[in-house]
Every structure is written in structure tokens, then in C-alpha cells.
mmCIF file of C-alpha atoms in Angstrom:
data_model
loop_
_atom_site.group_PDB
_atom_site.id
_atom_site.type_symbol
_atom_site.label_atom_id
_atom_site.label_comp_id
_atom_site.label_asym_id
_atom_site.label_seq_id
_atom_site.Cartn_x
_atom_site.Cartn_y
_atom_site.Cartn_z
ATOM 1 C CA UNK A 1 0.000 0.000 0.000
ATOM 2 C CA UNK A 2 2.641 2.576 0.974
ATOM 3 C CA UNK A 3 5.915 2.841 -1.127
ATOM 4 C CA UNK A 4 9.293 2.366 0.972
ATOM 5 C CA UNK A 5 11.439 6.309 1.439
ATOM 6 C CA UNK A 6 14.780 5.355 -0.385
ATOM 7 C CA UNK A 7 17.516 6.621 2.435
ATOM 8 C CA UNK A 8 19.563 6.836 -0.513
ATOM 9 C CA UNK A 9 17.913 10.162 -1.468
ATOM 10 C CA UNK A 10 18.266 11.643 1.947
ATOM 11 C CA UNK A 11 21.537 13.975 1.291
ATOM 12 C CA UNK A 12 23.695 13.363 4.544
ATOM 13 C CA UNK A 13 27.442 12.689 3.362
ATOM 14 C CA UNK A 14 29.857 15.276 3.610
ATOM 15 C CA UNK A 15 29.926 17.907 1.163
ATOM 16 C CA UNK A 16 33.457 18.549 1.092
ATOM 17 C CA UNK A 17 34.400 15.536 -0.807
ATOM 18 C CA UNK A 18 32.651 16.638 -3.554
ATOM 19 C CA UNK A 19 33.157 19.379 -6.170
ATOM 20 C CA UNK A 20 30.890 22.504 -6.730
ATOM 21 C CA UNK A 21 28.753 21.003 -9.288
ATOM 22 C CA UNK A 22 27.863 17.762 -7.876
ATOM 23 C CA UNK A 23 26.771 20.283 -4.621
ATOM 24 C CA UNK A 24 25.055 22.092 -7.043
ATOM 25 C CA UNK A 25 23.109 18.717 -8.405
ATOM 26 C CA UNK A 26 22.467 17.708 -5.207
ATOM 27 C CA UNK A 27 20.791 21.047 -3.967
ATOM 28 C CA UNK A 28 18.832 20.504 -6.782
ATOM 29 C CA UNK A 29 17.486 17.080 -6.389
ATOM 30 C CA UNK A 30 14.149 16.415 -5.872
ATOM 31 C CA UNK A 31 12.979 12.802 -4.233
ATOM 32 C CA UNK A 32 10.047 13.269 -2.092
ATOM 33 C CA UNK A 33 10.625 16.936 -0.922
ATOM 34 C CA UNK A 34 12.762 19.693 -2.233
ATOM 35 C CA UNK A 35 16.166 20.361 -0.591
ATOM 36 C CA UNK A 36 16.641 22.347 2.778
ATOM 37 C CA UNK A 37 18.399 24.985 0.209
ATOM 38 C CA UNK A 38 15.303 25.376 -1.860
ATOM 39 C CA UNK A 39 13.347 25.499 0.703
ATOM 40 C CA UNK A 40 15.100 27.905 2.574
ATOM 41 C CA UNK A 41 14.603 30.445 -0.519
ATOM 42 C CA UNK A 42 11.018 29.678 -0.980
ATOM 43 C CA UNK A 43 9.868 30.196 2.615
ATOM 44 C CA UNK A 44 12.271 33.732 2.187
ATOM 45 C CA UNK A 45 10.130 34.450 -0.589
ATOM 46 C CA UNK A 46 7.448 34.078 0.893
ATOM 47 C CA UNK A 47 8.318 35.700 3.576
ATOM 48 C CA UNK A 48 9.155 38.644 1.295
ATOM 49 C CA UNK A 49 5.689 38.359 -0.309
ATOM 50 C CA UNK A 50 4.074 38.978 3.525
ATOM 51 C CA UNK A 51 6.089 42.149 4.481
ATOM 52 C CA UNK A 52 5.774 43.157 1.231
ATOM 53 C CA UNK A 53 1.761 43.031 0.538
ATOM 54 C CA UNK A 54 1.910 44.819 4.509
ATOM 55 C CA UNK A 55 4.094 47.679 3.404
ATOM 56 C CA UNK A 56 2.414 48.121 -0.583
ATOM 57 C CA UNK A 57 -0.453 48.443 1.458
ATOM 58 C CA UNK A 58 -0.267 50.294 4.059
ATOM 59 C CA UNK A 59 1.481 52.498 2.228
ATOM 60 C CA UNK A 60 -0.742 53.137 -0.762
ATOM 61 C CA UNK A 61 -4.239 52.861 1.186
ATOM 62 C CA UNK A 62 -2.516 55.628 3.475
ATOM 63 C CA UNK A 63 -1.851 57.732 0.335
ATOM 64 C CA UNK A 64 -5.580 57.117 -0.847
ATOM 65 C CA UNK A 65 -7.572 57.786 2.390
ATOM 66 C CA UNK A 66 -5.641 61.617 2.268
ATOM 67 C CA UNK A 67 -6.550 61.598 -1.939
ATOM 68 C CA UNK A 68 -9.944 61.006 -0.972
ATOM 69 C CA UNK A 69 -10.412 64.000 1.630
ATOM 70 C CA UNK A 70 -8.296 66.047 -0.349
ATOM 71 C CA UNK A 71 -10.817 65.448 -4.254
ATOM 72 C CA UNK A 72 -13.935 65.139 -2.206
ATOM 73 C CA UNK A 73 -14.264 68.449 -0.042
ATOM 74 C CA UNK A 74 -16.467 69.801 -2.579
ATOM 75 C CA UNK A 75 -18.415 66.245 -3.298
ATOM 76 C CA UNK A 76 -22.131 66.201 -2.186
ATOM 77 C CA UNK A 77 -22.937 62.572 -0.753
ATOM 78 C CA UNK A 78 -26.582 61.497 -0.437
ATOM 79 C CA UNK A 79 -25.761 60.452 3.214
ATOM 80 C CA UNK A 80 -22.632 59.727 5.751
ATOM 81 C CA UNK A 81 -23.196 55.768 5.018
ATOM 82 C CA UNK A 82 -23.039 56.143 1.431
ATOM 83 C CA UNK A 83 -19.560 58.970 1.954
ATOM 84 C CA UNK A 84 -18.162 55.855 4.473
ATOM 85 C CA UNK A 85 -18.911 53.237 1.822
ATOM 86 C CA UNK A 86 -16.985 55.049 -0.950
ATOM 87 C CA UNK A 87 -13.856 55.439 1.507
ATOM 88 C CA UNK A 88 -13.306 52.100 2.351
ATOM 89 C CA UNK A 89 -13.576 51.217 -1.177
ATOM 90 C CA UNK A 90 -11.243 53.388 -2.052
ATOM 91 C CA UNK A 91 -8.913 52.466 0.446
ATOM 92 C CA UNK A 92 -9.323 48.514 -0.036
ATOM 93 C CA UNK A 93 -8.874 48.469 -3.864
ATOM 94 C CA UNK A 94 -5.960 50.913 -2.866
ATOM 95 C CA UNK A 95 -4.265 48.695 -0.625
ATOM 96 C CA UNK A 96 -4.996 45.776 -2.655
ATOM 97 C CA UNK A 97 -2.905 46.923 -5.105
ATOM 98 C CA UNK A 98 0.012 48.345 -3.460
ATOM 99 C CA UNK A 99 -0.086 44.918 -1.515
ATOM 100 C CA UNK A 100 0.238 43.272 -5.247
ATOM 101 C CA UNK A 101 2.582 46.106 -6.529
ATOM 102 C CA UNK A 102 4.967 45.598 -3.673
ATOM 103 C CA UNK A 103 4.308 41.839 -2.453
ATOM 104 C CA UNK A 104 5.634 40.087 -5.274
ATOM 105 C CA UNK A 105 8.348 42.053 -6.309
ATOM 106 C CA UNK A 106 9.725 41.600 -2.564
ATOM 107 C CA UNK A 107 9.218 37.864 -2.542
ATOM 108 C CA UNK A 108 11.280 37.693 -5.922
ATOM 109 C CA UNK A 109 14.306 40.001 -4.465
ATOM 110 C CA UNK A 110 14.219 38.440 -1.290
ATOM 111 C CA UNK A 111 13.986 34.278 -2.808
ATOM 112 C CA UNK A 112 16.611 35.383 -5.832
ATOM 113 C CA UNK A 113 18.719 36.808 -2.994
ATOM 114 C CA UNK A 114 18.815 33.288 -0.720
ATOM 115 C CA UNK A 115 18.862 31.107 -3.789
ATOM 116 C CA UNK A 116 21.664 32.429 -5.162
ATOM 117 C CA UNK A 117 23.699 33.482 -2.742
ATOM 118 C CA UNK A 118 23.152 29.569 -1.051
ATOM 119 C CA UNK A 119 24.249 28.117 -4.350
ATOM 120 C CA UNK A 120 27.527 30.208 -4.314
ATOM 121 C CA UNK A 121 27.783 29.471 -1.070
ATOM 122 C CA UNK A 122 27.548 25.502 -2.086
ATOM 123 C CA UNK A 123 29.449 25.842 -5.262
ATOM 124 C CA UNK A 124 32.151 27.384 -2.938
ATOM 125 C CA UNK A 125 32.272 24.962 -0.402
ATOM 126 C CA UNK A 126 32.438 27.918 2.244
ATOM 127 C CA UNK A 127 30.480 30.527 3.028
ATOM 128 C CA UNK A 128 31.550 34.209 2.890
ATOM 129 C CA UNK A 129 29.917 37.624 2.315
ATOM 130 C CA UNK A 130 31.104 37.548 -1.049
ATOM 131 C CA UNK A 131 27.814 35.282 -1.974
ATOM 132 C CA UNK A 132 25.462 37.894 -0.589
ATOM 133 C CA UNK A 133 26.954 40.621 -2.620
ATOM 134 C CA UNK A 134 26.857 38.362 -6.055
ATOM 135 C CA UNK A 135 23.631 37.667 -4.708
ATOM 136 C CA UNK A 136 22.373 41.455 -4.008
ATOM 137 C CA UNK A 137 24.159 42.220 -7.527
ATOM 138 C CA UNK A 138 22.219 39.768 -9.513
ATOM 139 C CA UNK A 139 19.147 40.019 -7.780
ATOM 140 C CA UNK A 140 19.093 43.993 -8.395
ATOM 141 C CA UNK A 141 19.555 43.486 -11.693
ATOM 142 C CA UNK A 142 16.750 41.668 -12.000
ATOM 143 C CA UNK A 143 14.820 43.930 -10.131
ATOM 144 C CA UNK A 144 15.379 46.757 -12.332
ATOM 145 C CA UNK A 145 15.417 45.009 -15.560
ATOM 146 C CA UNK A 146 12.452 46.623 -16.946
ATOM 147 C CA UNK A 147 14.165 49.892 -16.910
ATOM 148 C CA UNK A 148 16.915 48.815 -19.158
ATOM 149 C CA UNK A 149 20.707 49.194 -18.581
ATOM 150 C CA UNK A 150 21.527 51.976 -16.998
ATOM 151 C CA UNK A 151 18.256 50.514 -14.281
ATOM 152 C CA UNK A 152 20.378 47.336 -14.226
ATOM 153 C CA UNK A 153 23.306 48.937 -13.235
ATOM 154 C CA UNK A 154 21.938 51.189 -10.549
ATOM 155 C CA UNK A 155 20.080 48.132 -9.336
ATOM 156 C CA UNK A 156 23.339 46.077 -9.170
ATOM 157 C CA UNK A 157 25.744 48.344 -7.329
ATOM 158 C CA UNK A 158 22.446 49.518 -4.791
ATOM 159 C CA UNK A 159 21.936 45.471 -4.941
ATOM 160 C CA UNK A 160 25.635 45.055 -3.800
ATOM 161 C CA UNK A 161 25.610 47.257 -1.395
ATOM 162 C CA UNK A 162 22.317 45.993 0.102
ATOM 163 C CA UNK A 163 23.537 42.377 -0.262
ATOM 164 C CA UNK A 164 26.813 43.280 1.722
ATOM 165 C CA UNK A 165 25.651 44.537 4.446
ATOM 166 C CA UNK A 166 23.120 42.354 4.645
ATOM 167 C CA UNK A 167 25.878 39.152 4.414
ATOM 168 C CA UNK A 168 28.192 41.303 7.289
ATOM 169 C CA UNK A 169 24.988 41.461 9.450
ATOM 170 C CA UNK A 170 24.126 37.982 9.135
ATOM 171 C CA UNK A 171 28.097 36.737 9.846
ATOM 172 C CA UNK A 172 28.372 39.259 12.869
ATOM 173 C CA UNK A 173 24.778 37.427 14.419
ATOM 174 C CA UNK A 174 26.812 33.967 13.336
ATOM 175 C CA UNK A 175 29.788 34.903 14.917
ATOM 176 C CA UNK A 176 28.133 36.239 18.144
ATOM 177 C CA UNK A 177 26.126 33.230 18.962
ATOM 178 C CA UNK A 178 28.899 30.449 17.875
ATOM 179 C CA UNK A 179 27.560 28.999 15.087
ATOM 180 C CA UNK A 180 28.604 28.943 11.238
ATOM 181 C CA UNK A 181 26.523 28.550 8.058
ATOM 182 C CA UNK A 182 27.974 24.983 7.923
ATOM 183 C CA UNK A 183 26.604 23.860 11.161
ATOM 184 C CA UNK A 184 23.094 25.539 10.392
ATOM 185 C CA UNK A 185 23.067 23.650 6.656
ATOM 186 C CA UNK A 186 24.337 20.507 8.573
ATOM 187 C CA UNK A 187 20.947 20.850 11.534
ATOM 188 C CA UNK A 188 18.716 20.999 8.201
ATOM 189 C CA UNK A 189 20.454 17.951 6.873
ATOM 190 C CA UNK A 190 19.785 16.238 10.363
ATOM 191 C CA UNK A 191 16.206 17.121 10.613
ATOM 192 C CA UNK A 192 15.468 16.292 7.152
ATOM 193 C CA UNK A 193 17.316 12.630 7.933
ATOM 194 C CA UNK A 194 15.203 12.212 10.974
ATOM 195 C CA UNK A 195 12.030 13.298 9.154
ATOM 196 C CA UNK A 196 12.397 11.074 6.627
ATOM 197 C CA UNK A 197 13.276 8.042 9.214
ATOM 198 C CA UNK A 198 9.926 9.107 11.457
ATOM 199 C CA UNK A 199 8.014 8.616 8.018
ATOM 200 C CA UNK A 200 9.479 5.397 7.716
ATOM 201 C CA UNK A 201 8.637 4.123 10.992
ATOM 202 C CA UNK A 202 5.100 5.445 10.713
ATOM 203 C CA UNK A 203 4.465 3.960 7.574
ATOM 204 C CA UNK A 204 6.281 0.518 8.428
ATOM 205 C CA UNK A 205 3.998 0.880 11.333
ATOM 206 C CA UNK A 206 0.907 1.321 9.204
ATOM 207 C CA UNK A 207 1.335 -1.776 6.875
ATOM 208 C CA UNK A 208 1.913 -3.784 9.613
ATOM 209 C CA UNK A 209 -1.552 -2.590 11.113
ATOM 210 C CA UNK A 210 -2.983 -3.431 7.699
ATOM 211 C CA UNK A 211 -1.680 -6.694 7.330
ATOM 212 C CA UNK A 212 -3.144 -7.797 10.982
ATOM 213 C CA UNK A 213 -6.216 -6.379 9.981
ATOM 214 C CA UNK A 214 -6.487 -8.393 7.051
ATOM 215 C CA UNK A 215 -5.382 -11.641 8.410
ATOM 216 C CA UNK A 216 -8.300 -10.821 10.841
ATOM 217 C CA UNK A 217 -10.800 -10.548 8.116
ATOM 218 C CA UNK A 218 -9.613 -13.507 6.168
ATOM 219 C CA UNK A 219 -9.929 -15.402 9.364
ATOM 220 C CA UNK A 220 -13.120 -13.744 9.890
ATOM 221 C CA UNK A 221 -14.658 -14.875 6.367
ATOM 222 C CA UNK A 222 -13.436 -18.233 6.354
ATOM 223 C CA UNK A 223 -14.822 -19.470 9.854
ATOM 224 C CA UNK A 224 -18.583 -17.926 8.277
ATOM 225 C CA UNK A 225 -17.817 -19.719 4.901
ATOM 226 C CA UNK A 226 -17.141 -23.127 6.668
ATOM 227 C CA UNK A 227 -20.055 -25.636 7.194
ATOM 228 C CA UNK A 228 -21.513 -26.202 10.186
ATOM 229 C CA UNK A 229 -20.603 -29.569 12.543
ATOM 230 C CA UNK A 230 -23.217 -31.788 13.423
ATOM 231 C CA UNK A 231 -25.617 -30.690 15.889
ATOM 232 C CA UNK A 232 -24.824 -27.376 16.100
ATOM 233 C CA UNK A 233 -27.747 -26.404 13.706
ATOM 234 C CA UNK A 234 -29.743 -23.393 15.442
ATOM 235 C CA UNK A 235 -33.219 -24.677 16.904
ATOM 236 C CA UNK A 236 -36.101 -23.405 14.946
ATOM 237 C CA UNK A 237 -38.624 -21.503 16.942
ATOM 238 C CA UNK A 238 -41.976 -23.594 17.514
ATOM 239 C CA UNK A 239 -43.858 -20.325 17.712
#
């Protein structure tokens, strides 16, 4: 019924025997779930997408509450209900799209950022703060690609510098509590491992259930299929 987890798929040797591509292939392999890596850049993205669709809109229902008072001083409403109802209207489409203009453009900067800066990081074998700047460089780029080059290249350098400080930031928190990036890549490797083993146990645990239950029904069927010993015919009722 269930299909066995292959522990081959479960990526726990040691990274440093390999060489950047093959850490590359592997943080791209896909067996049941996607890698810690990958994951780690789409929950940042997502992430981004949340602070994002807050600020966008905030920020542009905040700008269209003071439009509204400031184009409608001279407006003549039927009632105060009907003046109330066209404000929050205002406001909500308002805020729904600054939360759209801002949300995903955010969750792109902010998953681009992790992604690549993770698989530099892998390629590497070491983690620096030179991955967050190539990081902040590209992702800028992208950011402002639909302003051409000159966008690009004011998105790269602000990108950069963004991505710097950002990697120095993260390093100094690293550095202050004892940890590394290694060791934090290395607990995701763990708890993926021990994930993966729970599942097995559970499901192990499952078929086993199964099969019991259908030895129990087979058992079951075949003592109401057999024929009844002599004598042991149910009396009829005289009534």
C-alpha cells in the first residue's frame, strides 16, 4: 500500500568531498521533498511576499484615504453611510494593489537573494559575504530590468551594497552566537534525515496494522464460509 522512502535520497554525506557542481546537483534534487536549500529560498520568498503586501499596502491605502479627503471636499454625498462606503472602497482596492505592486516584487528580491547566494555558497564549499553581494548584484539586476541598462546597473551596485551589508549582518549574528553557516546547513540535513526516518517508521507501522487487519478478516470470512458440525444447527422456533 505505501511505497518504501529510499535513504539513498536523503543527502547526509559530507559535502566537502565533492566538487561545486555535484553540490550544485544535489541542492537541486528532488525525491520526495525539495532540498533544505530550496526550501530555505522559498519560505524567504514568501516571507518577502508577507512584508511586502503589509508595506504596498499600508502604504498606498494611506496615500488614498488623504486623496480622498483632499478630491472630495467639494463632493455632495446622499448620506454619511453612502460617503463611508466610498472610503473604504477606495482604500481597499488601494491597498490591494500596493499589496500586489509591492508583495511580489519583494518575494522575488528576497527568494533570488537566498537562492543564489546559497548556491555560491555551495558551489564554494564555504560561506563568505562575497555570496550575498553576487547575490544582491544579480538580484538587483533583476529587479530593475524593466528599466533597461543603466536601471540594471543602478540596481546592481544599490543590490551590492544591500547584499553586503546584509551578508556582514548575518556573519556578525553567526559569529556572536557560535555557530557557522555549515553547522546551520548541517541541523537541516539532520532534521530532514530524521524526518524522513519518522516517516518510515510510521508507515512501516501502518502496513503492519494493515496486514493484521487483514489476516483478521480472512480469518473472519473463512470461519462464516465453513459448514456447520453436526448438531450445532440453530433450533427453529416452535412459535
Amino acid at each position: 500500500m505505501f511505497d518504501k522512502v529510499d535513504e539513498s535520497t536523503v543527502i547526509t554525506k559530507d559535502v566537502s568531498t565533492d566538487t561545486g557542481w555535484e553540490r550544485l546537483r544535489l541542492m537541486f534534487t528532488f525525491d520526495e521533498d525539495i532540498s533544505p536549500e530550496l526550501n530555505s529560498a522559498m519560505h524567504a520568498g514568501l516571507t518577502g511576499i508577507f512584508f511586502g503586501a503589509l508595506y504596498g499596502g499600508f502604504v498606498k491605502s494611506r496615500l488614498a484615504y488623504i486623496d480622498f479627503f483632499e478630491r472630495n471636499q467639494a463632493t455632495a454625498f446622499r448620506s454619511h453611510v453612502e460617503a463611508k462606503k466610498v472610503l473604504q472602497d477606495h482604500v481597499t482596492i488601494n491597498f490591494a494593489k500596493g499589496a500586489l505592486y509591492w508583495g511580489w516584487r519583494l518575494g522575488l528580491f528576497t527568494s533570488s537573494l537566498v537562492l543564489i547566494s546559497t548556491a555560491v555558497s555551495i558551489y564554494r564549499g564555504k560561506s563568505g559575504i562575497l555570496e550575498y553581494t553576487v547575490a544582491g548584484c544579480v538580484s538587483g539586476c533583476l529587479f530593475r530590468a524593466n528599466l533597461g541598462v543603466r536601471g540594471m546597473l543602478v540596481g546592481g551596485l544599490l543590490g551590492s551594497a544591500l547584499g553586503t551589508i546584509g551578508g556582514c549582518v548575518i556573519f556578525a549574528i553567526l559569529k556572536a552566537s557560535g555557530f557557522t553557516m555549515e553547522d546551520i546547513r548541517n541541523t537541516q540535513y539532520q532534521w530532514r534525515k530524521h524526518r524522513t526516518e519518522t516517516k518510515q517508521k510510521w508507515m512501516k507501522a501502518a502496513t503492519e496494522k494493515e496486514t493484521v487487519e487483514n489476516e483478521l478478516l480472512k480469518h473472519h470470512d473463512a470461519k462464516l464460509e465453513s459448514p456447520a458440525l453436526p448438531g450445532s444447527e440453530p433450533e427453529l422456533d416452535s412459535n
